PDB file of C-alpha atoms and ligand atoms in Angstrom:
ATOM      1  CA  UNK A 950    -198.462 -60.602  38.086  1.00 92.00           C
ATOM      2  CA  UNK A 951    -196.401 -63.615  37.019  1.00 95.00           C
ATOM      3  CA  UNK A 952    -192.721 -63.486  37.940  1.00 96.00           C
ATOM      4  CA  UNK A 953    -190.063 -64.204  35.376  1.00 97.00           C
ATOM      5  CA  UNK A 954    -188.627 -67.134  37.340  1.00 98.00           C
ATOM      6  CA  UNK A 955    -185.466 -67.378  35.316  1.00 97.00           C
ATOM      7  CA  UNK A 956    -184.566 -63.783  36.105  1.00 97.00           C
ATOM      8  CA  UNK A 957    -185.754 -63.904  39.713  1.00 98.00           C
ATOM      9  CA  UNK A 958    -183.782 -67.084  40.404  1.00 98.00           C
ATOM     10  CA  UNK A 959    -180.733 -65.576  38.704  1.00 98.00           C
ATOM     11  CA  UNK A 960    -180.957 -62.547  41.030  1.00 98.00           C
ATOM     12  CA  UNK A 961    -181.373 -64.743  44.120  1.00 98.00           C
ATOM     13  CA  UNK A 962    -178.583 -67.148  43.208  1.00 98.00           C
ATOM     14  CA  UNK A 963    -175.919 -64.784  41.872  1.00 98.00           C
ATOM     15  CA  UNK A 964    -175.980 -61.906  44.358  1.00 98.00           C
ATOM     16  CA  UNK A 965    -172.444 -62.506  45.579  1.00 98.00           C
ATOM     17  CA  UNK A 966    -170.122 -60.798  48.016  1.00 98.00           C
ATOM     18  CA  UNK A 967    -168.392 -58.413  45.590  1.00 98.00           C
ATOM     19  CA  UNK A 968    -164.994 -56.982  46.513  1.00 98.00           C
ATOM     20  CA  UNK A 969    -162.377 -57.000  43.740  1.00 97.00           C
ATOM     21  CA  UNK A 970    -164.964 -56.170  41.070  1.00 98.00           C
ATOM     22  CA  UNK A 971    -166.211 -53.004  42.775  1.00 98.00           C
ATOM     23  CA  UNK A 972    -165.681 -50.039  40.445  1.00 98.00           C
ATOM     24  CA  UNK A 973    -163.980 -47.306  42.493  1.00 98.00           C
ATOM     25  CA  UNK A 974    -164.018 -44.828  39.610  1.00 98.00           C
ATOM     26  CA  UNK A 975    -167.750 -44.648  38.907  1.00 98.00           C
ATOM     27  CA  UNK A 976    -169.661 -42.408  41.335  1.00 98.00           C
ATOM     28  CA  UNK A 977    -172.816 -43.783  42.952  1.00 98.00           C
ATOM     29  CA  UNK A 978    -175.658 -41.229  42.798  1.00 98.00           C
ATOM     30  CA  UNK A 979    -177.506 -40.726  46.082  1.00 98.00           C
ATOM     31  CA  UNK A 980    -180.818 -41.319  44.259  1.00 98.00           C
ATOM     32  CA  UNK A 981    -179.763 -44.894  43.476  1.00 98.00           C
ATOM     33  CA  UNK A 982    -178.968 -45.563  47.142  1.00 98.00           C
ATOM     34  CA  UNK A 983    -182.300 -44.014  48.172  1.00 98.00           C
ATOM     35  CA  UNK A 984    -184.163 -46.136  45.625  1.00 98.00           C
ATOM     36  CA  UNK A 985    -182.547 -49.310  47.000  1.00 98.00           C
ATOM     37  CA  UNK A 986    -183.300 -48.236  50.583  1.00 98.00           C
ATOM     38  CA  UNK A 987    -186.978 -47.782  49.625  1.00 98.00           C
ATOM     39  CA  UNK A 988    -186.927 -51.464  48.635  1.00 98.00           C
ATOM     40  CA  UNK A 989    -184.914 -52.456  51.715  1.00 98.00           C
ATOM     41  CA  UNK A 990    -187.599 -51.181  54.073  1.00 98.00           C
ATOM     42  CA  UNK A 991    -190.215 -53.419  52.469  1.00 98.00           C
ATOM     43  CA  UNK A 992    -188.578 -56.216  54.490  1.00 98.00           C
ATOM     44  CA  UNK A 993    -190.291 -57.599  57.606  1.00 98.00           C
ATOM     45  CA  UNK A 994    -189.528 -56.509  61.177  1.00 97.00           C
ATOM     46  CA  UNK A 995    -190.499 -58.146  64.480  1.00 97.00           C
ATOM     47  CA  UNK A 996    -193.937 -56.896  65.638  1.00 97.00           C
ATOM     48  CA  UNK A 997    -193.793 -54.515  62.670  1.00 98.00           C
ATOM     49  CA  UNK A 998    -191.410 -52.412  64.777  1.00 97.00           C
ATOM     50  CA  UNK A 999    -189.721 -50.853  61.698  1.00 97.00           C
ATOM     51  CA  UNK A1000    -186.602 -50.202  63.734  1.00 96.00           C
ATOM     52  CA  UNK A1001    -184.177 -50.067  60.820  1.00 96.00           C
ATOM     53  CA  UNK A1002    -182.012 -46.960  60.532  1.00 98.00           C
ATOM     54  CA  UNK A1003    -179.392 -46.297  57.848  1.00 98.00           C
ATOM     55  CA  UNK A1004    -176.214 -44.270  57.954  1.00 98.00           C
ATOM     56  CA  UNK A1005    -174.798 -43.555  54.504  1.00 98.00           C
ATOM     57  CA  UNK A1006    -171.239 -42.294  54.238  1.00 98.00           C
ATOM     58  CA  UNK A1007    -170.120 -40.836  50.904  1.00 98.00           C
ATOM     59  CA  UNK A1008    -167.848 -38.054  52.169  1.00 98.00           C
ATOM     60  CA  UNK A1009    -164.255 -39.025  51.175  1.00 98.00           C
ATOM     61  CA  UNK A1010    -162.680 -37.823  54.430  1.00 98.00           C
ATOM     62  CA  UNK A1011    -165.180 -39.751  56.569  1.00 98.00           C
ATOM     63  CA  UNK A1012    -164.810 -42.853  54.369  1.00 98.00           C
ATOM     64  CA  UNK A1013    -161.097 -42.721  54.890  1.00 98.00           C
ATOM     65  CA  UNK A1014    -161.498 -42.483  58.689  1.00 98.00           C
ATOM     66  CA  UNK A1015    -164.057 -45.313  58.777  1.00 98.00           C
ATOM     67  CA  UNK A1016    -161.731 -47.435  56.593  1.00 98.00           C
ATOM     68  CA  UNK A1017    -158.899 -46.860  59.109  1.00 98.00           C
ATOM     69  CA  UNK A1018    -161.157 -48.209  61.893  1.00 98.00           C
ATOM     70  CA  UNK A1019    -162.136 -51.135  59.632  1.00 98.00           C
ATOM     71  CA  UNK A1020    -158.459 -52.080  59.244  1.00 97.00           C
ATOM     72  CA  UNK A1021    -157.876 -51.765  62.991  1.00 97.00           C
ATOM     73  CA  UNK A1022    -160.927 -53.989  63.529  1.00 97.00           C
ATOM     74  CA  UNK A1023    -159.412 -56.618  61.195  1.00 94.00           C
ATOM     75  CA  UNK A1024    -156.399 -56.700  63.530  1.00 91.00           C
ATOM     76  CA  UNK A1025    -158.681 -56.965  66.573  1.00 89.00           C
ATOM     77  CA  UNK A1026    -160.493 -59.875  64.959  1.00 84.00           C
ATOM     78  CA  UNK A1027    -157.266 -61.739  64.162  1.00 82.00           C
ATOM     79  CA  UNK A1028    -156.146 -61.504  67.789  1.00 74.00           C
ATOM     80  CA  UNK A1029    -159.553 -62.713  69.005  1.00 73.00           C
ATOM     81  CA  UNK A1030    -159.655 -65.680  66.621  1.00 68.00           C
ATOM     82  CA  UNK A1031    -156.045 -66.624  67.448  1.00 61.00           C
ATOM     83  CA  UNK A1032    -156.968 -66.575  71.137  1.00 58.00           C
ATOM     84  CA  UNK A1033    -160.005 -68.769  70.401  1.00 57.00           C
ATOM     85  CA  UNK A1034    -158.148 -71.450  68.507  1.00 56.00           C
ATOM     86  CA  UNK A1035    -154.384 -71.797  68.714  1.00 57.00           C
ATOM     87  CA  UNK A1036    -154.307 -74.799  66.337  1.00 55.00           C
ATOM     88  CA  UNK A1037    -156.253 -73.385  63.385  1.00 62.00           C
ATOM     89  CA  UNK A1038    -157.033 -75.785  60.520  1.00 69.00           C
ATOM     90  CA  UNK A1039    -155.716 -74.829  57.069  1.00 76.00           C
ATOM     91  CA  UNK A1040    -158.552 -73.111  55.152  1.00 79.00           C
ATOM     92  CA  UNK A1041    -159.927 -74.925  52.077  1.00 83.00           C
ATOM     93  CA  UNK A1042    -159.425 -73.277  48.662  1.00 83.00           C
ATOM     94  CA  UNK A1043    -162.753 -71.418  48.656  1.00 82.00           C
ATOM     95  CA  UNK A1044    -162.168 -70.084  52.188  1.00 85.00           C
ATOM     96  CA  UNK A1045    -158.570 -69.099  51.354  1.00 88.00           C
ATOM     97  CA  UNK A1046    -159.875 -67.087  48.365  1.00 89.00           C
ATOM     98  CA  UNK A1047    -162.472 -65.353  50.579  1.00 90.00           C
ATOM     99  CA  UNK A1048    -159.817 -64.452  53.181  1.00 91.00           C
ATOM    100  CA  UNK A1049    -157.524 -63.057  50.519  1.00 93.00           C
ATOM    101  CA  UNK A1050    -160.364 -61.050  48.993  1.00 95.00           C
ATOM    102  CA  UNK A1051    -161.500 -59.789  52.435  1.00 96.00           C
ATOM    103  CA  UNK A1052    -157.948 -58.557  53.124  1.00 95.00           C
ATOM    104  CA  UNK A1053    -157.867 -56.809  49.754  1.00 97.00           C
ATOM    105  CA  UNK A1054    -161.190 -55.089  50.496  1.00 98.00           C
ATOM    106  CA  UNK A1055    -159.861 -53.851  53.844  1.00 97.00           C
ATOM    107  CA  UNK A1056    -156.778 -52.381  52.154  1.00 97.00           C
ATOM    108  CA  UNK A1057    -158.889 -50.598  49.532  1.00 98.00           C
ATOM    109  CA  UNK A1058    -162.053 -49.804  51.459  1.00 98.00           C
ATOM    110  CA  UNK A1059    -161.577 -46.019  51.472  1.00 98.00           C
ATOM    111  CA  UNK A1060    -161.784 -46.060  47.643  1.00 98.00           C
ATOM    112  CA  UNK A1061    -165.338 -47.462  47.582  1.00 98.00           C
ATOM    113  CA  UNK A1062    -167.708 -44.577  46.701  1.00 98.00           C
ATOM    114  CA  UNK A1063    -170.257 -45.139  49.490  1.00 98.00           C
ATOM    115  CA  UNK A1064    -170.701 -47.093  52.708  1.00 98.00           C
ATOM    116  CA  UNK A1065    -174.123 -48.011  54.038  1.00 98.00           C
ATOM    117  CA  UNK A1066    -174.254 -48.885  57.733  1.00 98.00           C
ATOM    118  CA  UNK A1067    -177.561 -50.570  58.579  1.00 98.00           C
ATOM    119  CA  UNK A1068    -178.516 -49.955  62.210  1.00 98.00           C
ATOM    120  CA  UNK A1069    -181.168 -51.155  64.621  1.00 96.00           C
ATOM    121  CA  UNK A1070    -182.751 -48.584  66.913  1.00 96.00           C
ATOM    122  CA  UNK A1071    -182.390 -50.197  70.328  1.00 95.00           C
ATOM    123  CA  UNK A1072    -179.737 -52.405  71.842  1.00 95.00           C
ATOM    124  CA  UNK A1073    -180.450 -55.809  73.381  1.00 94.00           C
ATOM    125  CA  UNK A1074    -179.086 -56.422  76.913  1.00 94.00           C
ATOM    126  CA  UNK A1075    -176.022 -58.707  76.897  1.00 89.00           C
ATOM    127  CA  UNK A1076    -178.068 -61.374  78.742  1.00 96.00           C
ATOM    128  CA  UNK A1077    -181.107 -61.045  76.435  1.00 97.00           C
ATOM    129  CA  UNK A1078    -182.869 -64.330  75.593  1.00 97.00           C
ATOM    130  CA  UNK A1079    -182.401 -65.917  72.170  1.00 97.00           C
ATOM    131  CA  UNK A1080    -185.861 -64.731  71.099  1.00 97.00           C
ATOM    132  CA  UNK A1081    -184.868 -61.094  71.702  1.00 97.00           C
ATOM    133  CA  UNK A1082    -181.541 -61.456  69.900  1.00 96.00           C
ATOM    134  CA  UNK A1083    -183.246 -63.161  66.994  1.00 97.00           C
ATOM    135  CA  UNK A1084    -185.918 -60.451  66.820  1.00 97.00           C
ATOM    136  CA  UNK A1085    -183.212 -57.765  66.901  1.00 97.00           C
ATOM    137  CA  UNK A1086    -180.958 -59.054  64.144  1.00 97.00           C
ATOM    138  CA  UNK A1087    -183.937 -60.567  62.322  1.00 97.00           C
ATOM    139  CA  UNK A1088    -185.451 -57.086  62.053  1.00 97.00           C
ATOM    140  CA  UNK A1089    -182.536 -55.688  60.093  1.00 98.00           C
ATOM    141  CA  UNK A1090    -180.837 -58.540  58.196  1.00 98.00           C
ATOM    142  CA  UNK A1091    -183.767 -59.135  55.795  1.00 98.00           C
ATOM    143  CA  UNK A1092    -183.796 -55.393  54.951  1.00 98.00           C
ATOM    144  CA  UNK A1093    -180.084 -55.487  54.394  1.00 98.00           C
ATOM    145  CA  UNK A1094    -180.428 -58.408  51.996  1.00 98.00           C
ATOM    146  CA  UNK A1095    -183.289 -56.650  50.150  1.00 98.00           C
ATOM    147  CA  UNK A1096    -180.913 -53.704  49.769  1.00 98.00           C
ATOM    148  CA  UNK A1097    -178.182 -55.933  48.331  1.00 98.00           C
ATOM    149  CA  UNK A1098    -180.628 -57.551  45.885  1.00 98.00           C
ATOM    150  CA  UNK A1099    -181.836 -54.105  44.782  1.00 98.00           C
ATOM    151  CA  UNK A1100    -178.223 -53.036  44.209  1.00 98.00           C
ATOM    152  CA  UNK A1101    -177.510 -56.137  42.129  1.00 98.00           C
ATOM    153  CA  UNK A1102    -180.543 -55.632  39.908  1.00 98.00           C
ATOM    154  CA  UNK A1103    -179.293 -52.098  39.149  1.00 98.00           C
ATOM    155  CA  UNK A1104    -175.708 -53.064  38.263  1.00 98.00           C
ATOM    156  CA  UNK A1105    -174.191 -52.298  41.665  1.00 98.00           C
ATOM    157  CA  UNK A1106    -172.667 -54.634  44.205  1.00 98.00           C
ATOM    158  CA  UNK A1107    -171.622 -54.903  47.803  1.00 98.00           C
ATOM    159  CA  UNK A1108    -170.422 -57.230  50.541  1.00 98.00           C
ATOM    160  CA  UNK A1109    -172.095 -57.748  53.854  1.00 98.00           C
ATOM    161  CA  UNK A1110    -169.288 -56.998  56.314  1.00 98.00           C
ATOM    162  CA  UNK A1111    -169.416 -57.060  60.096  1.00 98.00           C
ATOM    163  CA  UNK A1112    -165.748 -56.797  61.059  1.00 97.00           C
ATOM    164  CA  UNK A1113    -165.864 -53.038  61.760  1.00 98.00           C
ATOM    165  CA  UNK A1114    -168.103 -53.820  64.757  1.00 98.00           C
ATOM    166  CA  UNK A1115    -164.917 -54.589  66.702  1.00 97.00           C
ATOM    167  CA  UNK A1116    -164.580 -50.793  66.488  1.00 98.00           C
ATOM    168  CA  UNK A1117    -168.303 -49.967  66.652  1.00 98.00           C
ATOM    169  CA  UNK A1118    -167.826 -47.369  69.392  1.00 98.00           C
ATOM    170  CA  UNK A1119    -165.154 -45.422  67.511  1.00 98.00           C
ATOM    171  CA  UNK A1120    -167.249 -45.400  64.313  1.00 98.00           C
ATOM    172  CA  UNK A1121    -170.318 -44.321  66.329  1.00 98.00           C
ATOM    173  CA  UNK A1122    -168.360 -41.389  67.792  1.00 98.00           C
ATOM    174  CA  UNK A1123    -167.049 -40.381  64.374  1.00 98.00           C
ATOM    175  CA  UNK A1124    -170.504 -40.444  62.762  1.00 98.00           C
ATOM    176  CA  UNK A1125    -172.518 -39.212  65.754  1.00 98.00           C
ATOM    177  CA  UNK A1126    -174.507 -42.446  66.063  1.00 98.00           C
ATOM    178  CA  UNK A1127    -176.305 -42.479  69.463  1.00 98.00           C
ATOM    179  CA  UNK A1128    -175.317 -45.086  72.107  1.00 97.00           C
ATOM    180  CA  UNK A1129    -178.687 -46.841  71.940  1.00 96.00           C
ATOM    181  CA  UNK A1130    -178.428 -47.440  68.187  1.00 98.00           C
ATOM    182  CA  UNK A1131    -176.875 -50.786  67.267  1.00 98.00           C
ATOM    183  CA  UNK A1132    -174.767 -50.920  64.109  1.00 98.00           C
ATOM    184  CA  UNK A1133    -175.095 -54.334  62.486  1.00 98.00           C
ATOM    185  CA  UNK A1134    -172.931 -54.222  59.362  1.00 98.00           C
ATOM    186  CA  UNK A1135    -171.108 -52.062  56.851  1.00 98.00           C
ATOM    187  CA  UNK A1136    -171.915 -52.402  53.159  1.00 98.00           C
ATOM    188  CA  UNK A1137    -169.363 -50.918  50.745  1.00 98.00           C
ATOM    189  CA  UNK A1138    -171.447 -49.883  47.708  1.00 99.00           C
ATOM    190  CA  UNK A1139    -170.212 -49.395  44.139  1.00 98.00           C
ATOM    191  CA  UNK A1140    -171.105 -50.207  40.559  1.00 98.00           C
ATOM    192  CA  UNK A1141    -169.621 -53.554  39.593  1.00 98.00           C
ATOM    193  CA  UNK A1142    -167.105 -54.199  36.826  1.00 98.00           C
ATOM    194  CA  UNK A1143    -169.334 -56.317  34.594  1.00 98.00           C
ATOM    195  CA  UNK A1144    -172.659 -57.665  35.748  1.00 97.00           C
ATOM    196  CA  UNK A1145    -172.261 -61.425  35.256  1.00 97.00           C
ATOM    197  CA  UNK A1146    -171.812 -63.321  38.494  1.00 98.00           C
ATOM    198  CA  UNK A1147    -171.962 -67.062  39.079  1.00 97.00           C
ATOM    199  CA  UNK A1148    -173.823 -69.301  41.463  1.00 97.00           C
ATOM    200  CA  UNK A1149    -171.635 -70.356  44.394  1.00 95.00           C
ATOM    201  CA  UNK A1150    -170.809 -73.979  45.200  1.00 93.00           C
ATOM    202  CA  UNK A1151    -173.022 -75.001  48.098  1.00 94.00           C
ATOM    203  CA  UNK A1152    -173.711 -78.364  49.745  1.00 95.00           C
ATOM    204  CA  UNK A1153    -176.860 -80.118  48.519  1.00 97.00           C
ATOM    205  CA  UNK A1154    -179.899 -78.972  50.495  1.00 98.00           C
ATOM    206  CA  UNK A1155    -180.975 -82.612  50.921  1.00 97.00           C
ATOM    207  CA  UNK A1156    -177.999 -83.142  53.251  1.00 97.00           C
ATOM    208  CA  UNK A1157    -178.875 -80.228  55.560  1.00 97.00           C
ATOM    209  CA  UNK A1158    -182.674 -80.414  55.677  1.00 98.00           C
ATOM    210  CA  UNK A1159    -184.624 -82.423  58.256  1.00 98.00           C
ATOM    211  CA  UNK A1160    -188.284 -83.150  57.534  1.00 98.00           C
ATOM    212  CA  UNK A1161    -190.635 -83.732  60.476  1.00 98.00           C
ATOM    213  CA  UNK A1162    -187.807 -83.739  63.044  1.00 98.00           C
ATOM    214  CA  UNK A1163    -183.989 -83.630  63.192  1.00 97.00           C
TER     215      UNK A1163
HETATM  216  C1  FMN B 184    -172.858 -62.199  58.881  1.00 92.71           C
HETATM  217  C2  FMN B 184    -171.804 -62.015  57.806  1.00 92.71           C
HETATM  218  C3  FMN B 184    -170.644 -61.311  58.100  1.00 92.71           C
HETATM  219  C4  FMN B 184    -169.670 -61.086  57.116  1.00 92.71           C
HETATM  220  N1  FMN B 184    -168.587 -60.326  57.423  1.00 92.71           N
HETATM  221  C5  FMN B 184    -167.676 -60.057  56.451  1.00 92.71           C
HETATM  222  C6  FMN B 184    -166.595 -59.165  56.713  1.00 92.71           C
HETATM  223  O1  FMN B 184    -166.455 -58.612  57.799  1.00 92.71           O
HETATM  224  N2  FMN B 184    -165.714 -58.905  55.705  1.00 92.71           N
HETATM  225  C7  FMN B 184    -165.866 -59.455  54.456  1.00 92.71           C
HETATM  226  O2  FMN B 184    -165.053 -59.170  53.569  1.00 92.71           O
HETATM  227  N3  FMN B 184    -166.891 -60.304  54.171  1.00 92.71           N
HETATM  228  C8  FMN B 184    -167.802 -60.605  55.137  1.00 92.71           C
HETATM  229  N4  FMN B 184    -168.880 -61.416  54.856  1.00 92.71           N
HETATM  230  C9  FMN B 184    -169.057 -61.947  53.480  1.00 92.71           C
HETATM  231  C10 FMN B 184    -168.751 -63.440  53.414  1.00 92.71           C
HETATM  232  O3  FMN B 184    -167.367 -63.646  53.473  1.00 92.71           O
HETATM  233  C11 FMN B 184    -169.336 -64.013  52.116  1.00 92.71           C
HETATM  234  O4  FMN B 184    -170.727 -63.827  52.128  1.00 92.71           O
HETATM  235  C12 FMN B 184    -169.028 -65.477  51.974  1.00 92.71           C
HETATM  236  O5  FMN B 184    -167.666 -65.626  51.745  1.00 92.71           O
HETATM  237  C13 FMN B 184    -169.768 -66.150  50.844  1.00 92.71           C
HETATM  238  O6  FMN B 184    -169.575 -65.491  49.625  1.00 92.71           O
HETATM  239  P1  FMN B 184    -170.841 -65.167  48.717  1.00 92.71           P
HETATM  240  O7  FMN B 184    -171.708 -64.251  49.540  1.00 92.71           O
HETATM  241  O8  FMN B 184    -170.330 -64.529  47.485  1.00 92.71           O
HETATM  242  O9  FMN B 184    -171.531 -66.475  48.440  1.00 92.71           O
HETATM  243  C14 FMN B 184    -169.862 -61.640  55.818  1.00 92.71           C
HETATM  244  C15 FMN B 184    -171.035 -62.344  55.514  1.00 92.71           C
HETATM  245  C16 FMN B 184    -171.999 -62.521  56.492  1.00 92.71           C
HETATM  246  C17 FMN B 184    -173.270 -63.271  56.127  1.00 92.71           C
END
């Protein structure tokens, strides 16, 4: 089968972090989420371990409680980053827009019709070697991105968020997620308002690629 490169490249280059264009009014059928998850689990896993697990939250009361923890986690993150760097540089325009949009998402998160929390069954020890950490996160992040691409090709959108992990324990208790299951992200899922998205400005690859050595 020959791929339509124009369409494939469009999908790969315009799957953006969507926040303000998420449509809160249009319900997301469970079948659509299941269909995208079927594509997500075609992604690779280390040693073919297939350790991805998915928690989907579409109950309004639970979404509201998770969103409260998300907002608390945003506060936790601000205190941590202030403690890291007292003399923070002013963000550039693109970063300032992302921060503003991330704050807006936090304020409105409970309105998003569904949350998907990708998890990894197992939890690396805090002193685990880089290879183990890479195999852990590397066995879920590709599936997560497959899921986001599948959403985009069906007129839905999302943002990969990790901030709620500052409150991972509280969210685990709320949703009954076992201690040995690692949450890795939270994807707010909705149809998008319009389906045209642009390529992002990125540095030229030639400046960040090293052939045959650094
Ligand atoms: C590992 C990771 C963690 C992220 N965490 C958050 C988050 O907690 N909240 C949020 O609003 N966006 C989060 N993002 C989304 C980024 O802000 C976004 O991908 C980035 O601004 C680039 O925008 P683009 O994906 O549209 O190119 C995260 C992205 C990645 C890859």
